[in-house]
XYZ file of C-alpha atoms in Angstrom:
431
model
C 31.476 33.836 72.700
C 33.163 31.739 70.052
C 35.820 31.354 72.427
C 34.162 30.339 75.344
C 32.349 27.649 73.431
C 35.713 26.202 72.473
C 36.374 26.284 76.310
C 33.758 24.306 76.882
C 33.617 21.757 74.444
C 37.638 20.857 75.318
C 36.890 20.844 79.137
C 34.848 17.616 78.646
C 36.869 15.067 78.064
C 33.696 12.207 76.194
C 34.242 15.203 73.462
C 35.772 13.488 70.893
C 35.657 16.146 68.141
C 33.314 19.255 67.260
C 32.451 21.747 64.430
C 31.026 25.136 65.286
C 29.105 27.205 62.490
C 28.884 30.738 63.836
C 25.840 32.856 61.917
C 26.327 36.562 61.875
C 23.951 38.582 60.442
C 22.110 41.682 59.938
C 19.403 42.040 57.654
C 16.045 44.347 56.654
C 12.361 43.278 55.626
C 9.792 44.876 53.715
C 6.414 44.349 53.059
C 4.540 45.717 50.547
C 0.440 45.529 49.793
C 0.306 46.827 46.019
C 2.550 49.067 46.032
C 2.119 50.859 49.099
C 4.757 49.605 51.777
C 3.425 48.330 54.667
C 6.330 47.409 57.093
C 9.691 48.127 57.562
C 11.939 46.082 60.204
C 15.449 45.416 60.694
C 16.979 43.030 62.828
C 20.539 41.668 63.895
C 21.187 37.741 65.134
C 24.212 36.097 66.140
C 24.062 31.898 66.674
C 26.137 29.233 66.667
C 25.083 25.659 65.512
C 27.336 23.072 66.733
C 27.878 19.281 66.333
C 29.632 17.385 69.191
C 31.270 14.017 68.059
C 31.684 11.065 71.122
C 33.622 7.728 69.577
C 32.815 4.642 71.813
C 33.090 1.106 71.772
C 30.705 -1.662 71.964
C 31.658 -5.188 71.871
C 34.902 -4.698 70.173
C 33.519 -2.166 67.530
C 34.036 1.376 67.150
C 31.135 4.035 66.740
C 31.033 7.859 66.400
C 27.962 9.447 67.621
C 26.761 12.958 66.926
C 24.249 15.681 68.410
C 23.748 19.123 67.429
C 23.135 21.677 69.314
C 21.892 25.296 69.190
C 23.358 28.306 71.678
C 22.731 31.811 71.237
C 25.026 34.772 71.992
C 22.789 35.406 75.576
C 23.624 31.617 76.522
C 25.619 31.756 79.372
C 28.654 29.511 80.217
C 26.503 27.469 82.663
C 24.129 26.980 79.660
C 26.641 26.157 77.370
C 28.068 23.325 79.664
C 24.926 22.161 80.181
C 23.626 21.936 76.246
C 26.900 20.167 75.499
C 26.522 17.656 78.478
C 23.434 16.875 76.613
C 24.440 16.737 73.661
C 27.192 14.096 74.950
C 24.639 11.906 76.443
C 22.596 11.819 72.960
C 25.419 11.356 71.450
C 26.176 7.947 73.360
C 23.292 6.847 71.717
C 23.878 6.879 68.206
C 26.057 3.960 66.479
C 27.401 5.068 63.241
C 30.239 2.840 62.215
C 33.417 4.888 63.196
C 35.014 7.223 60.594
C 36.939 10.139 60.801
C 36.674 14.503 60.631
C 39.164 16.042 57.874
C 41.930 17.552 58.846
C 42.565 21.439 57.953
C 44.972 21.201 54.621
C 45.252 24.840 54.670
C 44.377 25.776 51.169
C 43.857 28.290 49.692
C 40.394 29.393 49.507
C 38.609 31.296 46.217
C 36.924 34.985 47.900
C 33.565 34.732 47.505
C 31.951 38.378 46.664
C 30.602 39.972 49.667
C 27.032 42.233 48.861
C 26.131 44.379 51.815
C 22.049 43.870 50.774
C 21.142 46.105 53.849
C 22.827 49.287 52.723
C 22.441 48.478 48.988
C 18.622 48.207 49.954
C 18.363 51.491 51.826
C 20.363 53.339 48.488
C 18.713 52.132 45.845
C 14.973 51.397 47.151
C 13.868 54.078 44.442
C 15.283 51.855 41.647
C 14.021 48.612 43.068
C 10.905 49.929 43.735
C 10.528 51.012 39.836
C 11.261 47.233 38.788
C 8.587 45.635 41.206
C 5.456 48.159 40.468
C 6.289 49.862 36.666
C 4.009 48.938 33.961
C 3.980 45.676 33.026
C 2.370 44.101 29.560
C -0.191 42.081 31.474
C -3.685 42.869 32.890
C -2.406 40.228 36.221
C -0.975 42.644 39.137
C 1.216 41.945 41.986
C -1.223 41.584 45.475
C 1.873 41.798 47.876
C 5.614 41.365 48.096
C 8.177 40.445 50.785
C 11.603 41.479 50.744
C 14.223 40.128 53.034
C 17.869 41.651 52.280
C 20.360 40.007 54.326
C 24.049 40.567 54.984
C 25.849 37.714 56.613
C 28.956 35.930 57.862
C 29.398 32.359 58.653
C 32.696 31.316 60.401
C 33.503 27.458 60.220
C 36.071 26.241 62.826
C 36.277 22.467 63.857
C 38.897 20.550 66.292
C 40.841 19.596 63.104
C 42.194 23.069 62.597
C 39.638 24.785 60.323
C 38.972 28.502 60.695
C 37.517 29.971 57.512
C 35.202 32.812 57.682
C 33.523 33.693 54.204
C 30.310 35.704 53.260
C 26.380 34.301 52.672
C 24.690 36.284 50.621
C 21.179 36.081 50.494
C 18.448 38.552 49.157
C 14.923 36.674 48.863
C 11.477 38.220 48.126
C 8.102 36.433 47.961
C 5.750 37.632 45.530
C 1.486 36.894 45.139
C 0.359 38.095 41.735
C -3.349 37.753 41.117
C -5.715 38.122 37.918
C -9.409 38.529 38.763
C -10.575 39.222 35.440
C -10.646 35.721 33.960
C -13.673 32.436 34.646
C -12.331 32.395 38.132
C -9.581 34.688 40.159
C -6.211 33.103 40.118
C -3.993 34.249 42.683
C 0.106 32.671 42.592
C 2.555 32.450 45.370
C 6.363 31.585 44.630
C 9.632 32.678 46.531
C 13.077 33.645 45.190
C 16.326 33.353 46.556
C 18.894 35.369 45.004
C 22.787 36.443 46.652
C 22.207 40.309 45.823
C 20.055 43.118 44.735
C 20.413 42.243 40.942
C 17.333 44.488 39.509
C 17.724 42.993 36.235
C 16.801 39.440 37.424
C 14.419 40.537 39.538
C 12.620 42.401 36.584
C 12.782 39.111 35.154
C 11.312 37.496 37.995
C 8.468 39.678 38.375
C 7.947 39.687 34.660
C 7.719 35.762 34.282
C 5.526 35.348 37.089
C 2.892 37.954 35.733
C 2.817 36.206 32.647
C 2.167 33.054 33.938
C -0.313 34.447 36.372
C -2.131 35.724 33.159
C -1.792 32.711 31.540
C -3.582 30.723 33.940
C -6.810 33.453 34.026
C -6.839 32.348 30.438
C -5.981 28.761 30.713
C -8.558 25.790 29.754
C -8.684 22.518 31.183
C -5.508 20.071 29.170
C -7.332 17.061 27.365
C -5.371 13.875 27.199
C -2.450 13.528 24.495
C -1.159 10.506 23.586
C 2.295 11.812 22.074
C 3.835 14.714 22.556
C 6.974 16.835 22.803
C 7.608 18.616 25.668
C 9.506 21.827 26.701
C 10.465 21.674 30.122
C 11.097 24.884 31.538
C 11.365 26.818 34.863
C 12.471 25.270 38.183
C 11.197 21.439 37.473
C 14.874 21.649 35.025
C 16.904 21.968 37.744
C 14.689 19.774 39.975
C 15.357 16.836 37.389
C 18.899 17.585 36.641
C 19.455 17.087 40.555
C 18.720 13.496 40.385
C 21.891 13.107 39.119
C 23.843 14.596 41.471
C 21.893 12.614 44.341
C 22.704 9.692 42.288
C 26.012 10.342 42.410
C 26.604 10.955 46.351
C 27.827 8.329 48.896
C 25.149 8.060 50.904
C 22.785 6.784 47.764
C 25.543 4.740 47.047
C 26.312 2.746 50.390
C 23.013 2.483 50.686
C 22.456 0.499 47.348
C 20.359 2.743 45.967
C 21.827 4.372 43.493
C 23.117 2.814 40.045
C 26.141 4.952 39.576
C 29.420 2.826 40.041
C 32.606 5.205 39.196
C 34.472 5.183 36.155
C 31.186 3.583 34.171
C 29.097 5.035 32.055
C 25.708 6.545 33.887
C 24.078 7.368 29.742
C 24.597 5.363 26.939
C 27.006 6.700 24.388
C 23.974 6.356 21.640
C 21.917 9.160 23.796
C 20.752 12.115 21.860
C 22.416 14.167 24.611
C 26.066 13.366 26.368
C 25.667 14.539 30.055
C 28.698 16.730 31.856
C 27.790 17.855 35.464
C 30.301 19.718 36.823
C 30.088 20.577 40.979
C 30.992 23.891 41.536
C 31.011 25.759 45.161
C 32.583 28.972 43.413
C 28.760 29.623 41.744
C 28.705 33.249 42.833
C 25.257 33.705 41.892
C 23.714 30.774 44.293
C 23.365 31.118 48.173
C 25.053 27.537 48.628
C 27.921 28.706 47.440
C 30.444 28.341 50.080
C 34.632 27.658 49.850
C 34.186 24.603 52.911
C 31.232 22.126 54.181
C 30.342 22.062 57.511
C 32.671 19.020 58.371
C 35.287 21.281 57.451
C 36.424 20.105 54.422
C 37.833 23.046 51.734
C 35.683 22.598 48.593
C 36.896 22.838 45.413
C 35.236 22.436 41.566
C 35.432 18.476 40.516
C 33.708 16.996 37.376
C 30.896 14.468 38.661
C 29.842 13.310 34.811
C 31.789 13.318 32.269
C 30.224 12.500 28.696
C 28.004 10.008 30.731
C 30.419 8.921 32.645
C 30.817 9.041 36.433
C 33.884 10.621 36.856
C 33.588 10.875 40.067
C 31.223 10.247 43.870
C 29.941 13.500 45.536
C 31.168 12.347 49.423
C 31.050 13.466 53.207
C 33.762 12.341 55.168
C 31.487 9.463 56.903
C 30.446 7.471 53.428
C 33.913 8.188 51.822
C 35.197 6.309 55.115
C 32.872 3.654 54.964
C 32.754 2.941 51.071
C 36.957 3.539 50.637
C 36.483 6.612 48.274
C 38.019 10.141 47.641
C 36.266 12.712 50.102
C 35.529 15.357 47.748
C 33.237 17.397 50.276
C 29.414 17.885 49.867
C 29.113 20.289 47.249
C 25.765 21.840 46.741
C 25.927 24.451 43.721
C 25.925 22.358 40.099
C 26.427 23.167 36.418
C 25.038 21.070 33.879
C 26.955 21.613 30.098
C 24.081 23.074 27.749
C 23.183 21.723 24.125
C 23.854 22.895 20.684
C 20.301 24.504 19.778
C 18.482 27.323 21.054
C 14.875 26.732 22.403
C 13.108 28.172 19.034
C 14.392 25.224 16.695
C 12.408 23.016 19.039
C 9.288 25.279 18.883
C 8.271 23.500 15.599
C 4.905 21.567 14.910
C 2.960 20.086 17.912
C 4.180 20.620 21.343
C 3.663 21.157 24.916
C 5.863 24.345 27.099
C 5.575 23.408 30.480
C 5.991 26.521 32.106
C 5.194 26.018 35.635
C 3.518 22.831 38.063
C 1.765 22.689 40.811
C 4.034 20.331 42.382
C 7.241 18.888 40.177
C 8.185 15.793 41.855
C 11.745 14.002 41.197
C 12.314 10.995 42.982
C 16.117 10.481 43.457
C 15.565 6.724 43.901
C 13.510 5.070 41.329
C 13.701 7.884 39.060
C 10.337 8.890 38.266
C 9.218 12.434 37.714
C 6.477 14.284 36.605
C 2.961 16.120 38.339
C 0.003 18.592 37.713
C 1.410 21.294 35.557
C 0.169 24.572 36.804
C 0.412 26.255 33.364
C 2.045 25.077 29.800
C 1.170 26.270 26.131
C 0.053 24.019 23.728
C 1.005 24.478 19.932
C -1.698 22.233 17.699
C -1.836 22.485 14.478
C -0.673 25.711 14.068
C -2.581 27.018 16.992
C -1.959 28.016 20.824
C -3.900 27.365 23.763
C -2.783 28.368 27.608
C -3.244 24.672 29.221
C -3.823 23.939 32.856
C -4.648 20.532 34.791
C -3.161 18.144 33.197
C 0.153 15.982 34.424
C 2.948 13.926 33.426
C 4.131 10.956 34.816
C 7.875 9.950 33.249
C 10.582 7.736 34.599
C 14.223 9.235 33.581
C 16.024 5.880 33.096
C 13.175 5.614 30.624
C 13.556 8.893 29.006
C 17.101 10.266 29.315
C 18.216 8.636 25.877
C 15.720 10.532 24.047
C 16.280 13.887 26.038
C 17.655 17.389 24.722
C 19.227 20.199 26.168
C 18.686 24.008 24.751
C 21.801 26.098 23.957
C 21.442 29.027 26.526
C 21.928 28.564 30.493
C 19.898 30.067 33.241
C 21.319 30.610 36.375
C 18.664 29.106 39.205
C 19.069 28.538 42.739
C 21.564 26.283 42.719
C 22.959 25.389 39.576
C 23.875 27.389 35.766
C 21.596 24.463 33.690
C 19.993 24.354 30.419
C 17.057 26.604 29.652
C 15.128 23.900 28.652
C 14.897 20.248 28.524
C 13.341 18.545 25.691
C 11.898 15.310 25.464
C 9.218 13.635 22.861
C 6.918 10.720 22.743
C 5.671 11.842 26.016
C 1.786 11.274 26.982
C -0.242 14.124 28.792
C -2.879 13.098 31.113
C -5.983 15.258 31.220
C -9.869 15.589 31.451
């Protein structure tokens, strides 16, 4: 099929260029009420996404469109034709300044690991089973849990000589847990994506999640607080630390809306905490780990910050064309360099643990941050309360002077970042 695609796409001579992304895949779902299993499915899909590139002129300047389009392996070659004709004629219609597809270097590539999920979830259901429904300290209980274990290929080729096939690992479950026994039933949705079967995480997983769905039966309504440190924990961590990383990509930049300029210094060298944000496609733990980008271009670990300092400009090959820069591919996976002191040295006096929100927000252009917080613990005067309702509402350029990073890393979606961020002086809406 590949093949015949390729056919295609060079018998039409407005093609200018093209990437295909084929998606193999097998994979197996489960569905559990309780813990009684419920369904059982498998299924197999082969697809390929590809992106047809027409250069044109108008009026003495050069453009490059681009269309994508979809075809699956029971397309035949009169559909094919007829989805990239298509795709041609949208293409004609969209005027991005002209720039130009990598070429194949032929690198070396690092070998991602590949985790058959399917099999490994047919062997060792027993075990998993044990982590999701053993006895947990908590009165909360899980209501139902999806399990999607997939094992997958994805093949890159483009008209500039790529071919790189490389594994995608991806094992995600959803998970309710409810409590009924509080003021009110609380009932908490959240999915996970991991690359493999790793019971220990998941017990992890399943662990945190009860707690917090315990936490919130027992949680009282957050009154206003004028001054406070807070312990960021949980997703929002990475959520913020990605603002940087946005900041720091060519698109934000050409665009004039980010404030990074390379080679200058992003944090002031008075800051409480240096920043170092390293991009890293070799994360074997994430599922956008990947050794090339879908342009084609070989990816390889780079330093974006360095003490504070933009070291360098996350890039696709349009912007880097456009703005004169090193193309250093569109990394996804992140690592942000950890602090000196573990999370219990900032467990002192008053404080508020933001363990989970309702909906974190980050915005990657003006820089503000902050929502509802779904759950947090609040330390007053020697005592604790399980918080819910309130919100914070923080701009970073405001606060990243003042802001601390814990000693121990967590590995989350995509990115190995501090456990915690810490940050005082901060005011707590509430009733």
């Amino acid at each position: 099929m590949l093949h015949v695609i390729q056919q295609q796409l060079e018998r039409n001579a407005k093609v200018s260029a093209w990437t295909i992304k084929e998606d193999r895949s097998r994979s197996k779902e489960l569905f559990f009420i309780q813990n009684k299993l419920d369904m059982n499915r498998a299924v197999d899909a082969l697809e390929y996404h590809v992106c047809i590139y027409v250069d044109f002129e108008e009026d003495e300047t050069r453009y490059k469109g681009d269309a994508n389009i979809l075809i699956s392996a029971s397309d035949s070659e009169q559909e094919i034709a007829s989805k990239i004709e298509k795709a041609v004629f949208a293409a004609g219609f969209v005027k991005n300044k002209w720039y130009d597809l990598p070429e194949d270097v032929g690198d070396s590539i690092p070998g991602l690991p590949l985790f058959d999920n399917v099999t490994d979830l047919k062997e060792r259901y027993d075990e998993l089973y044990d982590v999701l429904f053993k006895s947990y300290p908590y009165r909360s209980n899980i209501n139902s849990c999806e399990i999607f274990a997939t094992t997958a290929e994805q093949r890159i080729v483009t008209s500039k000589g790529c071919d790189i096939t490389y594994p995608r690992n991806h094992w995600m479950f959803e998970l309710v847990t409810d409590d009924n026994k509080g003021k009110e039933p609380v009932e908490i949705f959240n999915d996970y994506d991991l690359t493999n079967m790793d019971l220990e995480q998941i017990e992890s997983i399943v662990d945190r999640q009860l707690m917090e769905t315990e936490g919130r039966s027992l949680a009282v309504r957050n009154e206003k607080i004028e001054s406070i440190r807070i312990i960021l924990t949980g997703d929002s961590v990475e959520s913020l630390l990605e603002f940087y990383v946005t900041q720091a990509t060519d698109q934000m930049i050409y665009s004039n809306i980010s404030r990074v300029k390379k080679g200058e210094r992003f944090i002031v060298e008075e800051a409480k905490q240096s920043l170092t944000v390293t991009m890293n496609p070799e994360l074997s733990f994430s599922i956008h780990s990947k050794p090339v980008d879908e342009e084609g271009r070989r990816l390889k670990p780079y330093v974006l910050f360095r003490d504070g300092v933009a070291e360098n400009i996350r890039s696709s090959a349009r912007y880097s064309h456009y703005l004169g820069i090193a193309h250093t591919g569109m990394v996804q996976p992140f690592e942000v360099e950890a602090g000196d002191r573990p999370i219990d040295d900032y467990r002192t006096g008053n404080y508020l643990e933001l363990i989970a929100f309702s909906s974190f927000n980050m915005d990657s252009m003006s820089g503000d941050f902050g929502g509802e917080f779904r759950l947090g613990k609040l330390v007053q005067n020697g005592q604790i309360f399980w918080v819910t309702g309130g919100a914070i509402s923080e701009n970073i350029f405001d606060v990243q002077d003042r802001m601390v990073f814990t000693a121990r890393q967590i590995r989350r979606k995509k990115s190995l970042t501090p456990e915690a961020i810490i940050i005082d002086g901060v005011t707590v809406s509430g009733i």
